[in-house]
Amino acid sequence: MTEYPSWPNLAAMMFDRARLWPDRNMLRFHHDGAWHGVTWGGFARAAASAARFLAAAGIVHGDRVVICALNRPEYPIAETALMALGAVPVPAYVTNTEADHAHILRDCGARAAIAGSAKLAATLRAAAGPAGLDLLVVMDDPPEDTCPWSALVADPAPPDDSAAAAAAYPPETLAALIYTSGTGGAPRGVMLPHRAILSNCRGAAALVAPLRLGAGDLYLSFLPLAHSYEHTVGQFFLPSLGVEIAYARGVEHLAADLLATRPTVLATVPRVLEAVRGRVLGQVARAAPWRQLLFRLALDAGLARLDGVPPALLARLADPLLDRLVRAQVRARFGGRIKTAMSGGARLEPEVGRFFLALGLPVMQGYGQTEAGPVISANPPGAIRIDSVGRALDGVALRLAEDGEILVRGELVMAGYWGRPEDTAAVIRDGWLHTGDIGTLDAAGYLRITDRKKDMIVLSGGENVSPARIEGMLIAEPEIAQAVVAGDGRAGLAALVVPREGHDAIGVALAITRANMRLSVTERIRRHAVVPAFTIENGLLTPSHKVRRLLVLRAHGDALG
């Protein structure tokens, strides 16, 4: 591959790319029933204009500025503008409550905010309390007593001055303050310097080099930009390669947006893949017997290839037909052009990953955490081992502690937690980031995550059990959407289970029976209860769709007896 360039910071990178590709489409968004584009040149002019306006409004080096908006072109424009001033963007989820925003504003001391709508602005203003905000910028329908986004981007002057100023900030400058989603308590602000995110970009560029991503490729961005993965990969890394970014209208429109934009690159979470697999299997179960046979032949042939086993004679002879009638239809659900679909954020059950690989969708599983930029490892495109999270990125030192905890060192490691030196010292020791995850490494350097260190269940007989592995097996069943396994200090395991749409308690019981047949005696589910869905609204999912295990057990533990 062409050597990945070196920049002092992310703003310098974005302005440099704009000089190189001024007329190339950079961003795509949906408005008033149609898709519209933003060129690199237009992006750079808007970012420079915003930087001048914010500087005149009193934003200076080191100031923290909260950004709360859906994925849209204004988001990277605002972040690049702030970074060009040496200010610190603080991405915040649009699903945050007033209390969530109050915690972030109070914790980081932000006196300014940029909101995507009047409603979000009102929540931020209420969260700021009596002290208020010195500057509140609103993108859509700004109230009279706020600053309209249009004022920030009104200056048509070339971006040369802002680009020159941006180049002066060294890599150790703070690039963003990203608050963790808080599965185990109040969110903490992770200080990510420019060198951490740039390290991720360099390592990822080497990883995907065989895919030759660039002009003509498109990435559909639907994970929240407040999430560290989307923030790094969708906002900085892929644009740096020249990949166009299209902003999805929301999860409810994802299927239509996939067909409209036909992406070549997609980042997703296991929950989305599990849902698609469940729908596919449900449709197959209702199809005519001959269609069910074709699907089974296509799936079996693909699984045989993954295992290095020659397909049966009938499958080999029928392969062209199977590809056209079965695999192509599955790929078409994702737009038909996918070069890679990157899965992260939670454990991908191998059975789910193998399903898509067998049907021609190249799923690459990776691993990371906000404190590491966030990407630590990923599967190489040409050597996918779907039961693993791949190999460490270039520039990442990775080893296992005596108890199996994954330790990471390198430029990707955060500068620490904002205002929490004791917490920082607890997780970064002798330069090694202690991830809190337990894993194994094979001879080829492939990493497998077995559990969170603090989530391991110890049964009354002293047996250590990994709930994550069992939960993954449960939600791989087409009848189960969500599951939390419990049993610490008990004789056996129990599970709180949410049925998938269209399935009932009987289907859940049958699914658990099937899963138990693949589990050891110690790991089998002895009791279960069907409970309502875990959602962001009821507080049982984080904004990044991770299950808040302790809160789930508190909310529904009585159902297990």
PDB file of C-alpha atoms in Angstrom, residues 122 135 299:
ATOM      1  CA  ALA A 122     -33.467  22.954  25.529  1.00  0.00           C
ATOM      2  CA  LEU A 135     -22.531  29.936  23.977  1.00  0.00           C
ATOM      3  CA  LEU A 299     -25.521 -22.251   3.453  1.00  0.00           C
TER       4      LEU A 299
END
